[in-house]
XYZ file of C-alpha atoms in Angstrom:
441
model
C 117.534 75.768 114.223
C 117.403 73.220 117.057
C 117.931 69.478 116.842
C 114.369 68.495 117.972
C 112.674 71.841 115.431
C 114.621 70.067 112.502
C 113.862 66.339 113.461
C 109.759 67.674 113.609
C 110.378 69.327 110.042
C 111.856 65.801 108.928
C 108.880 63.684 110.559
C 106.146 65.886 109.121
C 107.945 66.870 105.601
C 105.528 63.791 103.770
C 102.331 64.996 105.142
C 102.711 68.059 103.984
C 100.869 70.245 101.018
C 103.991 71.260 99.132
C 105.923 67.771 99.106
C 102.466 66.295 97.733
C 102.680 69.121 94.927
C 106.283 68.795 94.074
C 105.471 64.696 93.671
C 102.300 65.624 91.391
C 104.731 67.632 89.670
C 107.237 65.016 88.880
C 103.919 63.003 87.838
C 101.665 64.656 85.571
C 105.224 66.601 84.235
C 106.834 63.250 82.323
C 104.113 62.696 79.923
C 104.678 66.290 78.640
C 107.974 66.223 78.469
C 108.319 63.051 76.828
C 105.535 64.298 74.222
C 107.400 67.716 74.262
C 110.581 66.148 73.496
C 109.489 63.777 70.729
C 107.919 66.183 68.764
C 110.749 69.109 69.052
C 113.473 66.921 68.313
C 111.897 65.232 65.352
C 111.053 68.404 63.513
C 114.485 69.929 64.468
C 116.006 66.601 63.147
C 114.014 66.928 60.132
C 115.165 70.622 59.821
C 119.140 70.101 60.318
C 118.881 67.347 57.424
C 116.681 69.136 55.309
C 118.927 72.503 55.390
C 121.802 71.140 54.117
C 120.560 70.175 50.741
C 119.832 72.897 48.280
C 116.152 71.760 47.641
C 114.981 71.127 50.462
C 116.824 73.971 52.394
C 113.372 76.466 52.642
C 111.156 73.512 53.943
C 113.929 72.218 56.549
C 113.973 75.968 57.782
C 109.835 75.283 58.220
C 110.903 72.830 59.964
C 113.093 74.434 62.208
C 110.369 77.390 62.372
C 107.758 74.608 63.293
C 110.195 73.310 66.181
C 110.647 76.842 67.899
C 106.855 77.468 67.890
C 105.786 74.443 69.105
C 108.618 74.756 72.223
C 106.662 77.863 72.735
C 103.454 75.971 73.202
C 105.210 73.289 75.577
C 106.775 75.922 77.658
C 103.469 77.176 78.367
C 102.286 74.258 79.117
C 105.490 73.640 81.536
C 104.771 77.004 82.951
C 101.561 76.612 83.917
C 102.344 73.366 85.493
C 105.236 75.165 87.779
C 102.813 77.743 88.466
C 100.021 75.766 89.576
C 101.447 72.842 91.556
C 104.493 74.400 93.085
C 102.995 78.566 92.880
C 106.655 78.950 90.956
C 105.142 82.247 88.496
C 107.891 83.065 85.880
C 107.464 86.136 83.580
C 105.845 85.174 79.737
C 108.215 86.105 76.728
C 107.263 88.621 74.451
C 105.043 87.046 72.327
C 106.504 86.967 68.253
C 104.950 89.403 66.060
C 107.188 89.454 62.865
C 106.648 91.880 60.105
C 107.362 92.533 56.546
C 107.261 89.819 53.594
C 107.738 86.152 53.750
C 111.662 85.776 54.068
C 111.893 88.907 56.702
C 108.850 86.806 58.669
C 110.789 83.601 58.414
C 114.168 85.448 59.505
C 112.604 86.825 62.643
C 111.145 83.424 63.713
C 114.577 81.867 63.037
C 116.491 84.410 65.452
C 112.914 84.137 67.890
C 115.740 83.665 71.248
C 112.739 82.820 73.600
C 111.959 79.965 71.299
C 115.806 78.685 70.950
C 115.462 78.850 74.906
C 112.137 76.530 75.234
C 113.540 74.370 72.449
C 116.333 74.139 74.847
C 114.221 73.830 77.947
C 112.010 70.732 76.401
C 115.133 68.690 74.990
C 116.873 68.848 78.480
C 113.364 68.779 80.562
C 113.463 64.940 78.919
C 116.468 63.668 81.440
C 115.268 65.860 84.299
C 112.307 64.406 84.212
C 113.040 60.823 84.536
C 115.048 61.444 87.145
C 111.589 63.430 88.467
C 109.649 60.067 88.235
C 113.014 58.570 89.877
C 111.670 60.559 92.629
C 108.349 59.450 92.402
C 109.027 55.854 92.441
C 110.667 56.718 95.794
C 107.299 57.910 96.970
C 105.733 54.521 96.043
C 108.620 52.194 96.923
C 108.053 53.552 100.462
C 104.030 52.803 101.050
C 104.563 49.355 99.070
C 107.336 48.450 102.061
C 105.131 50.185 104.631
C 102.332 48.120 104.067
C 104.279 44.738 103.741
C 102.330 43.438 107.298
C 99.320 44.580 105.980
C 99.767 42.539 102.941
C 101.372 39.631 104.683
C 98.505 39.089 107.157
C 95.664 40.212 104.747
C 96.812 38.574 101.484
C 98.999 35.576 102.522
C 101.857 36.980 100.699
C 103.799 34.182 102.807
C 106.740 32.230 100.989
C 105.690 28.822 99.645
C 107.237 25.790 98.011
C 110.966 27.132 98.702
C 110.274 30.464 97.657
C 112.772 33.288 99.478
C 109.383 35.385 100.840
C 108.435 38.666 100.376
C 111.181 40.672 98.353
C 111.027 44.103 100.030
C 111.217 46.908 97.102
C 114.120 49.842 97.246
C 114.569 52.698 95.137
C 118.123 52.185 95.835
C 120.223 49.389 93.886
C 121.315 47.273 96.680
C 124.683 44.350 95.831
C 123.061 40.796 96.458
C 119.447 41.627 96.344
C 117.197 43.320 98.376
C 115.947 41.503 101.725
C 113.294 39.138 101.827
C 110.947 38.625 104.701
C 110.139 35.094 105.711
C 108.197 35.868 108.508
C 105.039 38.144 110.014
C 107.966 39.634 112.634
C 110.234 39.963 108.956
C 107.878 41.863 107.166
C 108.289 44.980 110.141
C 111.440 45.233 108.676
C 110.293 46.131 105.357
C 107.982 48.241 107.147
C 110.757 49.922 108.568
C 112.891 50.330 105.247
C 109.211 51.454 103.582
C 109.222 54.528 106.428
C 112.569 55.409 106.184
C 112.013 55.393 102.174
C 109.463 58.080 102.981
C 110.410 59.971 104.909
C 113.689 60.667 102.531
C 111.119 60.748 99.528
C 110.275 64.390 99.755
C 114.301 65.394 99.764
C 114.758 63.664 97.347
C 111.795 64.978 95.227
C 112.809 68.329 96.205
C 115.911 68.372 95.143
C 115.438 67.289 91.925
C 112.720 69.716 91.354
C 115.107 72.450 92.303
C 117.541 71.713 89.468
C 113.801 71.756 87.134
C 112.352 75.326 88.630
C 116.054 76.267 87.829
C 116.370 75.659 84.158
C 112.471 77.053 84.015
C 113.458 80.741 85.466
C 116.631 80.434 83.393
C 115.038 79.233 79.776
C 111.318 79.775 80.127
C 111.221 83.452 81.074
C 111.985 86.858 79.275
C 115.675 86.961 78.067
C 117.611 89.190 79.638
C 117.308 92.273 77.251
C 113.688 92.068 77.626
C 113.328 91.651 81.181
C 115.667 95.300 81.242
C 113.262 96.544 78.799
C 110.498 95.509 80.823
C 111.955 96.942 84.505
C 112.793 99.930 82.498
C 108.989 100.729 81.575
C 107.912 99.812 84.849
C 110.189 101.973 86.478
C 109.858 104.846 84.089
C 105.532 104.237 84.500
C 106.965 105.179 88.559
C 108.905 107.687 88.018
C 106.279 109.589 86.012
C 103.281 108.777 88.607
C 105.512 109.572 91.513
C 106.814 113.103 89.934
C 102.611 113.459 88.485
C 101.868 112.524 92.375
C 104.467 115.004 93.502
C 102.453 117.765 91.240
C 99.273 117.174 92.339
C 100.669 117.731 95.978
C 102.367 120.489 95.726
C 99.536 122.039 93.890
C 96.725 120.807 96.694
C 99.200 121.922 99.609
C 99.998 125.793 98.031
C 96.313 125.686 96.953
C 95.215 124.912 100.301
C 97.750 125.819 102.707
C 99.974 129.143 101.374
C 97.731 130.697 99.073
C 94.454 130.605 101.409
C 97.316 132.554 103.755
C 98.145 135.251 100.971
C 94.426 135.899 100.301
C 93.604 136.632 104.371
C 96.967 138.295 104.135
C 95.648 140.466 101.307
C 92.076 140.858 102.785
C 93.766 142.247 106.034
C 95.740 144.320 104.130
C 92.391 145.909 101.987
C 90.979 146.024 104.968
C 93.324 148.253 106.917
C 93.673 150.217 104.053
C 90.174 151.259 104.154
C 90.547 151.769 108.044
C 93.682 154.319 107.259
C 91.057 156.668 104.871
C 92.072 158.098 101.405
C 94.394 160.835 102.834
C 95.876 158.664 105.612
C 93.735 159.956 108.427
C 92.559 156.493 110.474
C 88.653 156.556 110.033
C 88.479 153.255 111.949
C 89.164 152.026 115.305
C 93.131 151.963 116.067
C 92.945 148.651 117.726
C 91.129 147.298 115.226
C 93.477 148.425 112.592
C 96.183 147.069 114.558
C 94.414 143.605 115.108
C 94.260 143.166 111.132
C 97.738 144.035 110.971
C 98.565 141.561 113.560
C 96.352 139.041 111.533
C 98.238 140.055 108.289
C 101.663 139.409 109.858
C 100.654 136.074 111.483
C 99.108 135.039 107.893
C 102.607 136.360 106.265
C 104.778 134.067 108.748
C 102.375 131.117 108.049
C 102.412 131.051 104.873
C 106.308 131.801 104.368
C 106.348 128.452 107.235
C 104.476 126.432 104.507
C 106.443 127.630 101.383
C 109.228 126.812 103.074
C 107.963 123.515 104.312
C 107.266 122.879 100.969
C 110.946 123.400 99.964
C 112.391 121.463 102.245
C 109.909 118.568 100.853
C 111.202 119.022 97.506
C 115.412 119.134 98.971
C 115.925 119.028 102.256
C 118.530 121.931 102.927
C 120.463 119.559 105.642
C 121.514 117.403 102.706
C 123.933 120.363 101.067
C 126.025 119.889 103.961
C 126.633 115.849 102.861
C 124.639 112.830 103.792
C 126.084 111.913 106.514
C 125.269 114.911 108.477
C 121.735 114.962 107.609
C 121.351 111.513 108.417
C 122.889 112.083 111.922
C 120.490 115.281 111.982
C 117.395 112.932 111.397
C 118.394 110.502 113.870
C 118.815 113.480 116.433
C 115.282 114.254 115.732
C 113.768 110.992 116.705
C 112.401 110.103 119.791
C 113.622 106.601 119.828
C 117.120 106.865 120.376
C 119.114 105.975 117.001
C 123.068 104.407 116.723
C 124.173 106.134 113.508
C 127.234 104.269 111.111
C 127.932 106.061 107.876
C 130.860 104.950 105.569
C 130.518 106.090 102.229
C 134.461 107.132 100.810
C 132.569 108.481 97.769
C 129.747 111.056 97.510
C 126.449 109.734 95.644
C 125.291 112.361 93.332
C 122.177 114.575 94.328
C 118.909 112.504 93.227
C 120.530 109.266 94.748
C 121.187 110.981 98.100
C 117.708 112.623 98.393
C 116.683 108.940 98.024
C 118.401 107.555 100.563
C 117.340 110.654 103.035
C 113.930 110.191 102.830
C 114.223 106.129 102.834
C 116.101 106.493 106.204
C 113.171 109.319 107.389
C 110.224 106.945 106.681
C 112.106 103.900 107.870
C 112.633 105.928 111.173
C 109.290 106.940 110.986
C 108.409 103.394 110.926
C 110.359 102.512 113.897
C 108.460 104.805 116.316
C 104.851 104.447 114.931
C 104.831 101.012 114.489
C 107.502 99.140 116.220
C 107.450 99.315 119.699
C 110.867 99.365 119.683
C 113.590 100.662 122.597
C 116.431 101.404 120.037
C 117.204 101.126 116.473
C 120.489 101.120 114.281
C 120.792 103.155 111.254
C 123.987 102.031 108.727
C 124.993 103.360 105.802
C 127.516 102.279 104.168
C 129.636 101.578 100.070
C 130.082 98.588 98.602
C 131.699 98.804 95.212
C 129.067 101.063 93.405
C 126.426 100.804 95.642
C 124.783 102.666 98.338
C 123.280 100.271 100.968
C 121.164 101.750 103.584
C 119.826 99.402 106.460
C 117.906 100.648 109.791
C 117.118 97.986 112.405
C 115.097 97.799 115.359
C 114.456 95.807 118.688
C 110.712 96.269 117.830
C 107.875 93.491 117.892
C 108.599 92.790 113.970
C 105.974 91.519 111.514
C 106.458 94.466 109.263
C 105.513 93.822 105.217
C 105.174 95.790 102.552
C 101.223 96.528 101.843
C 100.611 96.745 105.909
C 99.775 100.760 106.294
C 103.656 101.311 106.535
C 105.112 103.194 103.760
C 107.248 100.924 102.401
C 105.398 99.934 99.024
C 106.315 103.549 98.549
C 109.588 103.572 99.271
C 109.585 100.546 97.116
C 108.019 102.160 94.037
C 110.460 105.088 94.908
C 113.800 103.022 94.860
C 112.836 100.934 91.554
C 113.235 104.299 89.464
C 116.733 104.254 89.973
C 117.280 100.776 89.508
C 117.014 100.254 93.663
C 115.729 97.547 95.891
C 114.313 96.947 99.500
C 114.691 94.118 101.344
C 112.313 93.732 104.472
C 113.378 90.758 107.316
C 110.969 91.564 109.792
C 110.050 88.012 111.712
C 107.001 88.029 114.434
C 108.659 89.180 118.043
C 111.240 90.868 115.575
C 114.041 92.039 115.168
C 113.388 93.789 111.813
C 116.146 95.021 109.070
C 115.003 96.880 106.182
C 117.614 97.114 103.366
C 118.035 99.949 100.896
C 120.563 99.785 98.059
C 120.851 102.142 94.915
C 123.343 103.001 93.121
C 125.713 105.238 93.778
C 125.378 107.474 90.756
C 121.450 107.650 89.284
């Protein structure tokens, strides 16, 4: 990035929406967590002590209960709070249905792991959260200091009866004190401490928040045994609307492509049947019989063209000879020209390969509808047990999935097999679309 891009980004970084967001964050986020943290550790405190004496073991394991579901409820809260301010959306937990009697009930609350982890999440959120209001104070340090001519000239805050003058605030502990101004011409000092306080404020804040959206992906969401669970439906939902989409296709294209072939084919057929008589003696017109055959024979090629068509659709014969070749057979096809790199020391096995072939035929695709571009790059190559496919272009760029281009398809179609695509596609380009899957599906 140049100097004078990053020194704009520094200027403008405390006017902007999402450094206000992350400081409203910090803000309305402390009283929660101080609530939050109260509350779980007392009942957990109350829990531990009562568990380790015989009587009061079943109520201190209430008590633990109690602690887990009410880090649930804070969570949400915290959640909600990430997701509104800073648009940070993390994945709900399960909720806890437990079944069976009273001690199998209490069991499965006791082993409830997304309530261990927001238990966890609210007793840590407690230090992390002063250190948010840390942040804070940085904002206000800065606009007190800023405004110190204001207040000198508007107020009188001038130094009287021996008094040092106007202590200038800092976030910062600084060794002997913090300056004092003793003049008007003093207090732009101050002023320029308050703007340099400011401008650091959202780094600062940022930072800090970081570390907090960390622990929330990490402790807040779905473990991750559910969150496998969860891909795992969604990508078996895919796999069964793409192969139920595949279906309906193949039965719409032989429905209205091959088989309206075979019925003209059999109607020309009938028809020069009747033209040939019952004892084989032509009773029609010989050109005319030979125009239905010709009819018949063009309907015949057609609709072998289709079925095979269709075929190739399902398994594209090129691929039998390796990927590699049918890669460089695709790129020979295109009318942009394409620079072809595959390294792949170890054969994928069939489904993963038929993948990547029509990933690298739609990507290409892509490149000559919508790009613009003079050239593009298509590399394929192993690393450790994955496939990773990337084509790249010279092309105007701004492609994104959901923009008319096929590759919220391709996306859906990767995602069965535990694949993902990454799209960098910047405005004035160049773009670099991403495949990997694994090697063996």
């Amino acid at each position: 990035m140049p100097a004078h891009d990053t020194t704009r980004r520094a200027l403008s970084q405390p006017f902007t929406g999402r450094a206000w967001a992350e400081a409203a964050y910090c803000l309305v986020g402390f009283p929660v967590a101080v609530v939050g943290f109260v509350l779980v550790l007392v009942l957990l405190a109350l829990g531990a002590g009562l568990t380790v004496s015989l009587l009061g073991a079943v109520l201190g394991l209430l008590f633990v209960v109690g602690a887990t579901g009410l880090a649930r409820g804070f969570a949400a809260v915290h959640r909600r709070l990430a997701a509104g301010l800073l648009g940070e959306r993390v994945p709900v937990p399960l909720p806890l249905r437990p079944a069976g009697k009273v001690f199998a009930r209490l069991d499965a609350r006791l082993r409830d792991a997304a309530g261990w982890r927001s238990a966890a999440y609210v007793l840590v959120k407690l230090p992390v959260a002063a250190l948010e209001l840390y942040a804070v104070s940085w904002w206000l340090t800065g606009l007190i200091n800023l405004s110190a001519p204001l207040r000198w000239a508007a107020f009188g805050q001038r130094p009287r009866d021996g008094a040092e003058g106007m202590p200038t605030i800092t976030p910062i502990p600084v060794g002997g004190g913090a300056p004092h101004s003793t003049s008007f011409a003093g207090t732009f000092v101050a002023a320029a401490i308050g703007a340099a306080t400011l401008l650091a404020a959202p780094w600062v804040t940022r930072g800090i928040v970081a570390v907090d959206l960390w622990l929330v992906r990490a402790l807040l969401g779905p473990g991750e045994l559910a969150r496998r669970v969860r891909n795992l439906e969604e990508t078996r939902a895919l796999a069964v609307d793409d192969s139920a989409a595949l279906l309906r296709r193949l039965e719409r294209d032989l429905h209205d492509g091959a088989q309206v072939r075979l019925v003209a084919l059999a109607m020309s057929l009938d028809m020069a049947k009747e033209g040939l008589g019952a004892d084989g003696e032509p009773v029609a017109d010989p050109a005319r019989l030979r125009r239905l055959l010709e009819t018949a024979h063009s309907n015949a090629t057609e609709a072998l063209t289709e079925l095979r068509d269709l075929a190739r659709g399902l398994h594209p014969p090129v691929l039998d000879d390796g990927l590699p070749d049918a890669l460089a057979t695709l790129a020979a096809r295109s009318t942009v020209p394409v620079e072809v790199s595959v390294d792949i020391p170890e054969r994928p096995t069939p489904a993963i390969e038929t993948i990547a072939y029509f990933c690298a035929a739609e990507l290409l695709t892509n490149v000559i509808k919508h790009s613009g571009a003079r050239r593009a790059v298509l590399r394929v190559t192993q690393e450790g047990r994955l496939l990773r496919l990337c084509v790249t272009d010279d092309g105007r760029g701004g492609a994104a999935l959901g923009a008319g281009s096929g590759l919220a398809g391709l996306t859906q179609r990767v995602r069965t097999v535990d694949g993902t695509l990454d799209i960098s596609s910047p405005d004035g380009g160049p773009t670099a679309v991403t495949v990997a899957l694994p090697l063996h599906a």
